[in-house]
JSON list of C-alpha atoms in Angstrom, two decimals:
[
{"chain": "F", "resi": 1, "resn": "TYR", "atom": "CA", "xyz": [22.47, 118.09, 89.51]},
{"chain": "F", "resi": 2, "resn": "GLN", "atom": "CA", "xyz": [21.11, 116.55, 86.37]},
{"chain": "F", "resi": 3, "resn": "ASP", "atom": "CA", "xyz": [24.15, 116.40, 84.09]},
{"chain": "F", "resi": 4, "resn": "ARG", "atom": "CA", "xyz": [24.15, 112.57, 84.25]},
{"chain": "F", "resi": 5, "resn": "ALA", "atom": "CA", "xyz": [27.84, 112.67, 85.21]},
{"chain": "F", "resi": 6, "resn": "VAL", "atom": "CA", "xyz": [27.56, 109.77, 87.66]},
{"chain": "F", "resi": 7, "resn": "GLU", "atom": "CA", "xyz": [25.77, 107.64, 85.09]},
{"chain": "F", "resi": 8, "resn": "LEU", "atom": "CA", "xyz": [28.11, 108.57, 82.22]},
{"chain": "F", "resi": 9, "resn": "LEU", "atom": "CA", "xyz": [31.31, 107.98, 84.23]},
{"chain": "F", "resi": 10, "resn": "GLY", "atom": "CA", "xyz": [30.88, 104.23, 84.21]},
{"chain": "F", "resi": 11, "resn": "ASP", "atom": "CA", "xyz": [34.11, 102.73, 85.57]},
{"chain": "F", "resi": 12, "resn": "HIS", "atom": "CA", "xyz": [36.14, 105.92, 84.98]},
{"chain": "F", "resi": 13, "resn": "ARG", "atom": "CA", "xyz": [37.62, 107.44, 88.16]},
{"chain": "F", "resi": 14, "resn": "PRO", "atom": "CA", "xyz": [38.36, 111.15, 87.60]},
{"chain": "F", "resi": 15, "resn": "ALA", "atom": "CA", "xyz": [40.49, 111.35, 90.77]},
{"chain": "F", "resi": 16, "resn": "GLY", "atom": "CA", "xyz": [42.38, 108.15, 89.94]},
{"chain": "F", "resi": 17, "resn": "PRO", "atom": "CA", "xyz": [43.49, 106.39, 93.11]},
{"chain": "F", "resi": 18, "resn": "LEU", "atom": "CA", "xyz": [42.65, 109.37, 95.32]},
{"chain": "F", "resi": 19, "resn": "ARG", "atom": "CA", "xyz": [39.66, 109.25, 97.64]},
{"chain": "F", "resi": 20, "resn": "GLY", "atom": "CA", "xyz": [36.83, 111.74, 97.15]},
{"chain": "F", "resi": 21, "resn": "GLY", "atom": "CA", "xyz": [36.30, 114.13, 94.30]},
{"chain": "F", "resi": 22, "resn": "LYS", "atom": "CA", "xyz": [35.17, 117.65, 93.53]},
{"chain": "F", "resi": 23, "resn": "TYR", "atom": "CA", "xyz": [33.65, 119.31, 96.63]},
{"chain": "F", "resi": 24, "resn": "SER", "atom": "CA", "xyz": [35.24, 116.67, 98.90]},
{"chain": "F", "resi": 25, "resn": "ARG", "atom": "CA", "xyz": [37.64, 117.21, 101.80]},
{"chain": "F", "resi": 26, "resn": "PHE", "atom": "CA", "xyz": [39.68, 114.23, 100.63]},
{"chain": "F", "resi": 27, "resn": "ASP", "atom": "CA", "xyz": [42.63, 114.71, 98.26]},
{"chain": "F", "resi": 28, "resn": "GLY", "atom": "CA", "xyz": [40.57, 113.68, 95.23]},
{"chain": "F", "resi": 29, "resn": "GLY", "atom": "CA", "xyz": [38.80, 117.02, 95.65]},
{"chain": "F", "resi": 30, "resn": "VAL", "atom": "CA", "xyz": [41.76, 119.31, 96.26]},
{"chain": "F", "resi": 31, "resn": "ARG", "atom": "CA", "xyz": [44.94, 117.87, 94.74]},
{"chain": "F", "resi": 32, "resn": "VAL", "atom": "CA", "xyz": [45.85, 119.37, 91.39]},
{"chain": "F", "resi": 33, "resn": "PRO", "atom": "CA", "xyz": [48.76, 118.12, 89.29]},
{"chain": "F", "resi": 34, "resn": "THR", "atom": "CA", "xyz": [51.11, 120.77, 87.95]},
{"chain": "F", "resi": 35, "resn": "LEU", "atom": "CA", "xyz": [53.20, 120.46, 84.82]},
{"chain": "F", "resi": 36, "resn": "VAL", "atom": "CA", "xyz": [56.25, 122.67, 84.45]},
{"chain": "F", "resi": 37, "resn": "ALA", "atom": "CA", "xyz": [58.31, 122.87, 81.27]},
{"chain": "F", "resi": 38, "resn": "TRP", "atom": "CA", "xyz": [61.24, 125.20, 80.72]},
{"chain": "F", "resi": 39, "resn": "PRO", "atom": "CA", "xyz": [63.89, 123.81, 78.38]},
{"chain": "F", "resi": 40, "resn": "GLY", "atom": "CA", "xyz": [67.36, 124.26, 79.78]},
{"chain": "F", "resi": 41, "resn": "ARG", "atom": "CA", "xyz": [66.07, 125.22, 83.26]},
{"chain": "F", "resi": 42, "resn": "VAL", "atom": "CA", "xyz": [63.80, 122.37, 84.40]},
{"chain": "F", "resi": 43, "resn": "ARG", "atom": "CA", "xyz": [64.98, 118.79, 84.06]},
{"chain": "F", "resi": 44, "resn": "PRO", "atom": "CA", "xyz": [62.26, 116.26, 83.24]},
{"chain": "F", "resi": 45, "resn": "GLY", "atom": "CA", "xyz": [61.15, 114.37, 86.31]},
{"chain": "F", "resi": 46, "resn": "GLU", "atom": "CA", "xyz": [58.57, 114.09, 89.02]},
{"chain": "F", "resi": 47, "resn": "SER", "atom": "CA", "xyz": [58.30, 115.95, 92.32]},
{"chain": "F", "resi": 48, "resn": "SER", "atom": "CA", "xyz": [56.14, 115.61, 95.40]},
{"chain": "F", "resi": 49, "resn": "ALA", "atom": "CA", "xyz": [56.79, 119.18, 96.53]},
{"chain": "F", "resi": 50, "resn": "LEU", "atom": "CA", "xyz": [53.77, 120.72, 98.23]},
{"chain": "F", "resi": 51, "resn": "LEU", "atom": "CA", "xyz": [52.70, 123.99, 96.62]},
{"chain": "F", "resi": 52, "resn": "SER", "atom": "CA", "xyz": [49.58, 126.10, 96.40]},
{"chain": "F", "resi": 53, "resn": "GLN", "atom": "CA", "xyz": [48.22, 127.91, 93.39]},
{"chain": "F", "resi": 54, "resn": "VAL", "atom": "CA", "xyz": [48.56, 130.99, 95.59]},
{"chain": "F", "resi": 55, "resn": "ASP", "atom": "CA", "xyz": [52.34, 130.53, 95.42]},
{"chain": "F", "resi": 56, "resn": "LEU", "atom": "CA", "xyz": [52.45, 130.89, 91.65]},
{"chain": "F", "resi": 57, "resn": "LEU", "atom": "CA", "xyz": [52.39, 134.70, 91.77]},
{"chain": "F", "resi": 58, "resn": "ALA", "atom": "CA", "xyz": [55.42, 135.07, 94.07]},
{"chain": "F", "resi": 59, "resn": "SER", "atom": "CA", "xyz": [57.27, 132.16, 92.43]},
{"chain": "F", "resi": 60, "resn": "LEU", "atom": "CA", "xyz": [56.79, 133.37, 88.86]},
{"chain": "F", "resi": 61, "resn": "ALA", "atom": "CA", "xyz": [57.59, 136.95, 89.85]},
{"chain": "F", "resi": 62, "resn": "ALA", "atom": "CA", "xyz": [60.85, 135.74, 91.41]},
{"chain": "F", "resi": 63, "resn": "LEU", "atom": "CA", "xyz": [61.72, 133.72, 88.30]},
{"chain": "F", "resi": 64, "resn": "ALA", "atom": "CA", "xyz": [61.05, 136.79, 86.15]},
{"chain": "F", "resi": 65, "resn": "GLY", "atom": "CA", "xyz": [63.07, 139.05, 88.47]},
{"chain": "F", "resi": 66, "resn": "ILE", "atom": "CA", "xyz": [60.06, 141.20, 89.31]},
{"chain": "F", "resi": 67, "resn": "PRO", "atom": "CA", "xyz": [59.95, 142.41, 92.94]},
{"chain": "F", "resi": 68, "resn": "LEU", "atom": "CA", "xyz": [56.59, 142.31, 94.66]},
{"chain": "F", "resi": 69, "resn": "GLY", "atom": "CA", "xyz": [55.67, 145.05, 97.10]},
{"chain": "F", "resi": 70, "resn": "SER", "atom": "CA", "xyz": [55.14, 144.07, 100.74]},
{"chain": "F", "resi": 71, "resn": "ALA", "atom": "CA", "xyz": [51.36, 144.44, 100.39]},
{"chain": "F", "resi": 72, "resn": "ALA", "atom": "CA", "xyz": [51.14, 142.40, 97.18]},
{"chain": "F", "resi": 73, "resn": "ALA", "atom": "CA", "xyz": [50.17, 138.75, 97.37]},
{"chain": "F", "resi": 74, "resn": "ARG", "atom": "CA", "xyz": [50.57, 138.43, 101.15]},
{"chain": "F", "resi": 75, "resn": "ASP", "atom": "CA", "xyz": [49.72, 134.72, 101.14]},
{"chain": "F", "resi": 76, "resn": "SER", "atom": "CA", "xyz": [51.93, 133.88, 98.16]},
{"chain": "F", "resi": 77, "resn": "ARG", "atom": "CA", "xyz": [55.36, 132.42, 98.88]},
{"chain": "F", "resi": 78, "resn": "ASP", "atom": "CA", "xyz": [58.30, 132.11, 96.50]},
{"chain": "F", "resi": 79, "resn": "HIS", "atom": "CA", "xyz": [58.71, 128.40, 95.83]},
{"chain": "F", "resi": 80, "resn": "SER", "atom": "CA", "xyz": [60.50, 128.83, 92.51]},
{"chain": "F", "resi": 81, "resn": "ALA", "atom": "CA", "xyz": [63.14, 126.33, 93.67]},
{"chain": "F", "resi": 82, "resn": "ALA", "atom": "CA", "xyz": [60.42, 123.67, 93.90]},
{"chain": "F", "resi": 83, "resn": "LEU", "atom": "CA", "xyz": [59.09, 124.58, 90.45]},
{"chain": "F", "resi": 84, "resn": "LEU", "atom": "CA", "xyz": [62.62, 124.26, 89.03]},
{"chain": "F", "resi": 85, "resn": "GLY", "atom": "CA", "xyz": [63.08, 120.87, 90.71]},
{"chain": "F", "resi": 86, "resn": "HIS", "atom": "CA", "xyz": [65.71, 122.03, 93.23]},
{"chain": "F", "resi": 87, "resn": "ASP", "atom": "CA", "xyz": [63.50, 121.81, 96.34]},
{"chain": "F", "resi": 88, "resn": "PRO", "atom": "CA", "xyz": [61.72, 118.48, 96.90]},
{"chain": "F", "resi": 89, "resn": "VAL", "atom": "CA", "xyz": [59.58, 119.82, 99.79]},
{"chain": "F", "resi": 90, "resn": "GLY", "atom": "CA", "xyz": [58.03, 123.20, 98.87]},
{"chain": "F", "resi": 91, "resn": "ARG", "atom": "CA", "xyz": [55.65, 124.27, 101.63]},
{"chain": "F", "resi": 92, "resn": "GLN", "atom": "CA", "xyz": [55.85, 122.47, 104.96]},
{"chain": "F", "resi": 93, "resn": "SER", "atom": "CA", "xyz": [52.12, 122.93, 105.50]},
{"chain": "F", "resi": 94, "resn": "LEU", "atom": "CA", "xyz": [49.10, 124.11, 103.60]},
{"chain": "F", "resi": 95, "resn": "VAL", "atom": "CA", "xyz": [45.48, 124.80, 104.53]},
{"chain": "F", "resi": 96, "resn": "THR", "atom": "CA", "xyz": [42.99, 123.72, 101.90]},
{"chain": "F", "resi": 97, "resn": "GLU", "atom": "CA", "xyz": [39.31, 124.45, 101.85]},
{"chain": "F", "resi": 98, "resn": "GLY", "atom": "CA", "xyz": [36.42, 122.31, 100.82]},
{"chain": "F", "resi": 99, "resn": "LEU", "atom": "CA", "xyz": [32.84, 123.27, 100.13]},
{"chain": "F", "resi": 100, "resn": "GLY", "atom": "CA", "xyz": [31.62, 125.72, 102.76]},
{"chain": "F", "resi": 101, "resn": "ALA", "atom": "CA", "xyz": [35.16, 126.46, 103.98]},
{"chain": "F", "resi": 102, "resn": "ARG", "atom": "CA", "xyz": [35.52, 123.05, 105.59]},
{"chain": "F", "resi": 103, "resn": "THR", "atom": "CA", "xyz": [39.25, 123.27, 106.07]},
{"chain": "F", "resi": 104, "resn": "VAL", "atom": "CA", "xyz": [41.91, 120.58, 105.95]},
{"chain": "F", "resi": 105, "resn": "LEU", "atom": "CA", "xyz": [45.56, 120.88, 106.97]},
{"chain": "F", "resi": 106, "resn": "ARG", "atom": "CA", "xyz": [48.25, 119.23, 104.91]},
{"chain": "F", "resi": 107, "resn": "HIS", "atom": "CA", "xyz": [51.49, 119.10, 106.90]},
{"chain": "F", "resi": 108, "resn": "GLY", "atom": "CA", "xyz": [54.41, 117.24, 105.35]},
{"chain": "F", "resi": 109, "resn": "PRO", "atom": "CA", "xyz": [53.07, 113.79, 104.51]},
{"chain": "F", "resi": 110, "resn": "TRP", "atom": "CA", "xyz": [50.05, 114.14, 106.80]},
{"chain": "F", "resi": 111, "resn": "SER", "atom": "CA", "xyz": [46.51, 115.23, 105.99]},
{"chain": "F", "resi": 112, "resn": "TYR", "atom": "CA", "xyz": [44.47, 116.33, 109.01]},
{"chain": "F", "resi": 113, "resn": "LEU", "atom": "CA", "xyz": [40.71, 116.61, 108.61]},
{"chain": "F", "resi": 114, "resn": "PRO", "atom": "CA", "xyz": [39.12, 118.21, 111.68]},
{"chain": "F", "resi": 115, "resn": "PRO", "atom": "CA", "xyz": [35.67, 117.12, 112.81]},
{"chain": "F", "resi": 116, "resn": "CYS", "atom": "CA", "xyz": [33.00, 118.39, 110.46]},
{"chain": "F", "resi": 117, "resn": "PRO", "atom": "CA", "xyz": [29.47, 117.04, 110.85]},
{"chain": "F", "resi": 118, "resn": "GLY", "atom": "CA", "xyz": [27.57, 116.28, 107.70]},
{"chain": "F", "resi": 119, "resn": "LYS", "atom": "CA", "xyz": [26.58, 113.55, 105.30]},
{"chain": "F", "resi": 120, "resn": "PRO", "atom": "CA", "xyz": [29.37, 111.10, 104.44]},
{"chain": "F", "resi": 121, "resn": "ARG", "atom": "CA", "xyz": [28.44, 111.14, 100.71]},
{"chain": "F", "resi": 122, "resn": "PHE", "atom": "CA", "xyz": [27.08, 113.58, 98.18]},
{"chain": "F", "resi": 123, "resn": "ALA", "atom": "CA", "xyz": [24.41, 111.15, 96.96]},
{"chain": "F", "resi": 124, "resn": "GLU", "atom": "CA", "xyz": [23.66, 113.03, 93.74]},
{"chain": "F", "resi": 125, "resn": "LYS", "atom": "CA", "xyz": [27.36, 113.02, 92.81]},
{"chain": "F", "resi": 126, "resn": "ASN", "atom": "CA", "xyz": [28.27, 109.67, 94.42]},
{"chain": "F", "resi": 127, "resn": "ILE", "atom": "CA", "xyz": [31.32, 111.26, 96.08]},
{"chain": "F", "resi": 128, "resn": "GLU", "atom": "CA", "xyz": [32.60, 110.82, 99.64]},
{"chain": "F", "resi": 129, "resn": "THR", "atom": "CA", "xyz": [32.54, 114.15, 101.45]},
{"chain": "F", "resi": 130, "resn": "GLY", "atom": "CA", "xyz": [35.14, 113.55, 104.14]},
{"chain": "F", "resi": 131, "resn": "TYR", "atom": "CA", "xyz": [32.69, 114.87, 106.74]},
{"chain": "F", "resi": 132, "resn": "SER", "atom": "CA", "xyz": [32.84, 113.10, 110.09]},
{"chain": "F", "resi": 133, "resn": "ASP", "atom": "CA", "xyz": [32.01, 113.89, 113.70]},
{"chain": "F", "resi": 134, "resn": "ARG", "atom": "CA", "xyz": [35.58, 112.93, 114.60]},
{"chain": "F", "resi": 135, "resn": "ALA", "atom": "CA", "xyz": [38.98, 114.10, 113.39]},
{"chain": "F", "resi": 136, "resn": "GLN", "atom": "CA", "xyz": [40.78, 112.07, 110.71]},
{"chain": "F", "resi": 137, "resn": "LEU", "atom": "CA", "xyz": [44.50, 111.71, 110.03]},
{"chain": "F", "resi": 138, "resn": "TYR", "atom": "CA", "xyz": [46.07, 110.19, 106.92]},
{"chain": "F", "resi": 139, "resn": "ARG", "atom": "CA", "xyz": [49.71, 109.67, 105.91]},
{"chain": "F", "resi": 140, "resn": "LEU", "atom": "CA", "xyz": [49.69, 110.45, 102.19]},
{"chain": "F", "resi": 141, "resn": "ASP", "atom": "CA", "xyz": [53.17, 109.25, 101.24]},
{"chain": "F", "resi": 142, "resn": "ASP", "atom": "CA", "xyz": [52.26, 105.62, 101.88]},
{"chain": "F", "resi": 143, "resn": "ASP", "atom": "CA", "xyz": [48.45, 105.95, 101.64]},
{"chain": "F", "resi": 144, "resn": "PRO", "atom": "CA", "xyz": [47.53, 108.46, 98.90]},
{"chain": "F", "resi": 145, "resn": "GLY", "atom": "CA", "xyz": [44.02, 106.99, 98.73]},
{"chain": "F", "resi": 146, "resn": "GLN", "atom": "CA", "xyz": [43.42, 107.99, 102.37]},
{"chain": "F", "resi": 147, "resn": "ARG", "atom": "CA", "xyz": [42.16, 104.55, 103.40]},
{"chain": "F", "resi": 148, "resn": "HIS", "atom": "CA", "xyz": [43.97, 104.11, 106.75]},
{"chain": "F", "resi": 149, "resn": "ASP", "atom": "CA", "xyz": [43.00, 106.64, 109.42]},
{"chain": "F", "resi": 150, "resn": "HIS", "atom": "CA", "xyz": [45.79, 107.15, 112.00]},
{"chain": "F", "resi": 151, "resn": "ALA", "atom": "CA", "xyz": [43.78, 109.40, 114.36]},
{"chain": "F", "resi": 152, "resn": "ALA", "atom": "CA", "xyz": [43.42, 106.74, 117.06]},
{"chain": "F", "resi": 153, "resn": "THR", "atom": "CA", "xyz": [47.09, 105.68, 116.97]},
{"chain": "F", "resi": 154, "resn": "GLN", "atom": "CA", "xyz": [48.66, 109.17, 116.70]},
{"chain": "F", "resi": 155, "resn": "PRO", "atom": "CA", "xyz": [46.86, 111.29, 119.36]},
{"chain": "F", "resi": 156, "resn": "ALA", "atom": "CA", "xyz": [49.81, 113.63, 120.02]},
{"chain": "F", "resi": 157, "resn": "LEU", "atom": "CA", "xyz": [50.26, 114.37, 116.31]},
{"chain": "F", "resi": 158, "resn": "LEU", "atom": "CA", "xyz": [46.51, 114.80, 115.90]},
{"chain": "F", "resi": 159, "resn": "ALA", "atom": "CA", "xyz": [46.43, 117.36, 118.72]},
{"chain": "F", "resi": 160, "resn": "ARG", "atom": "CA", "xyz": [49.47, 119.23, 117.33]},
{"chain": "F", "resi": 161, "resn": "LEU", "atom": "CA", "xyz": [47.96, 119.47, 113.84]},
{"chain": "F", "resi": 162, "resn": "ALA", "atom": "CA", "xyz": [44.63, 120.60, 115.32]},
{"chain": "F", "resi": 163, "resn": "ARG", "atom": "CA", "xyz": [46.45, 123.43, 117.11]},
{"chain": "F", "resi": 164, "resn": "GLU", "atom": "CA", "xyz": [48.36, 124.34, 113.93]},
{"chain": "F", "resi": 165, "resn": "LEU", "atom": "CA", "xyz": [45.17, 124.47, 111.87]},
{"chain": "F", "resi": 166, "resn": "ASP", "atom": "CA", "xyz": [43.48, 126.59, 114.53]},
{"chain": "F", "resi": 167, "resn": "ALA", "atom": "CA", "xyz": [46.43, 129.00, 114.60]},
{"chain": "F", "resi": 168, "resn": "GLN", "atom": "CA", "xyz": [46.48, 129.30, 110.81]},
{"chain": "F", "resi": 169, "resn": "THR", "atom": "CA", "xyz": [42.74, 129.86, 110.41]},
{"chain": "F", "resi": 170, "resn": "ARG", "atom": "CA", "xyz": [42.02, 132.02, 113.47]},
{"chain": "F", "resi": 171, "resn": "PRO", "atom": "CA", "xyz": [41.11, 135.57, 112.48]},
{"chain": "F", "resi": 172, "resn": "PRO", "atom": "CA", "xyz": [43.76, 138.10, 113.49]},
{"chain": "F", "resi": 173, "resn": "ALA", "atom": "CA", "xyz": [43.15, 139.85, 116.79]},
{"chain": "F", "resi": 174, "resn": "PRO", "atom": "CA", "xyz": [41.88, 143.39, 116.43]},
{"chain": "F", "resi": 175, "resn": "VAL", "atom": "CA", "xyz": [44.54, 146.02, 116.89]},
{"chain": "F", "resi": 176, "resn": "ALA", "atom": "CA", "xyz": [43.92, 148.04, 120.01]},
{"chain": "F", "resi": 177, "resn": "THR", "atom": "CA", "xyz": [44.03, 151.76, 119.48]},
{"chain": "F", "resi": 178, "resn": "ALA", "atom": "CA", "xyz": [44.13, 154.35, 122.17]},
{"chain": "F", "resi": 179, "resn": "HIS", "atom": "CA", "xyz": [42.16, 157.52, 121.82]},
{"chain": "F", "resi": 180, "resn": "VAL", "atom": "CA", "xyz": [44.17, 160.50, 122.93]},
{"chain": "F", "resi": 181, "resn": "ALA", "atom": "CA", "xyz": [42.10, 163.49, 123.89]},
{"chain": "F", "resi": 182, "resn": "GLY", "atom": "CA", "xyz": [43.25, 166.75, 122.43]},
{"chain": "F", "resi": 183, "resn": "PRO", "atom": "CA", "xyz": [43.11, 170.14, 124.06]},
{"chain": "F", "resi": 184, "resn": "ALA", "atom": "CA", "xyz": [39.68, 171.16, 125.21]}
]
């Protein structure tokens, strides 16, 4: 990693007030701003609606009036109302992935980082990883920089989000098939 990025950054913070950066489990590594312009359809403004890039296919298809088949874009959801500024929420929850599929669950204003052993910093990049032997829980609407961990004070919420993440990332159970013997 010899691009001298750390040295050349100086005081510049690419992720702004967000904690972490590229390859990190913190929001500085996964949050991407989206700009939408459509004169006459989208009023200028700002939204905190939670969307995924995966949702763009279903949302844009809906806006264009193009039906998607049931097998197309299974993970994509139509959130065109959020893109148009009519829905301030978008997705209720979203699973993001960091380097090595180290998943994080965003649910409403909460960001749940399950335990993930590893180094706390990428030394060569000078970026916090978000790796920890214990679960972390941040409320992003009042702490976008993820500085105050609520894991110790919100054990019931922590357990609920851990179950939700497990349910969303668990591989589907194999479908049992019965073998029916034909005539001998």
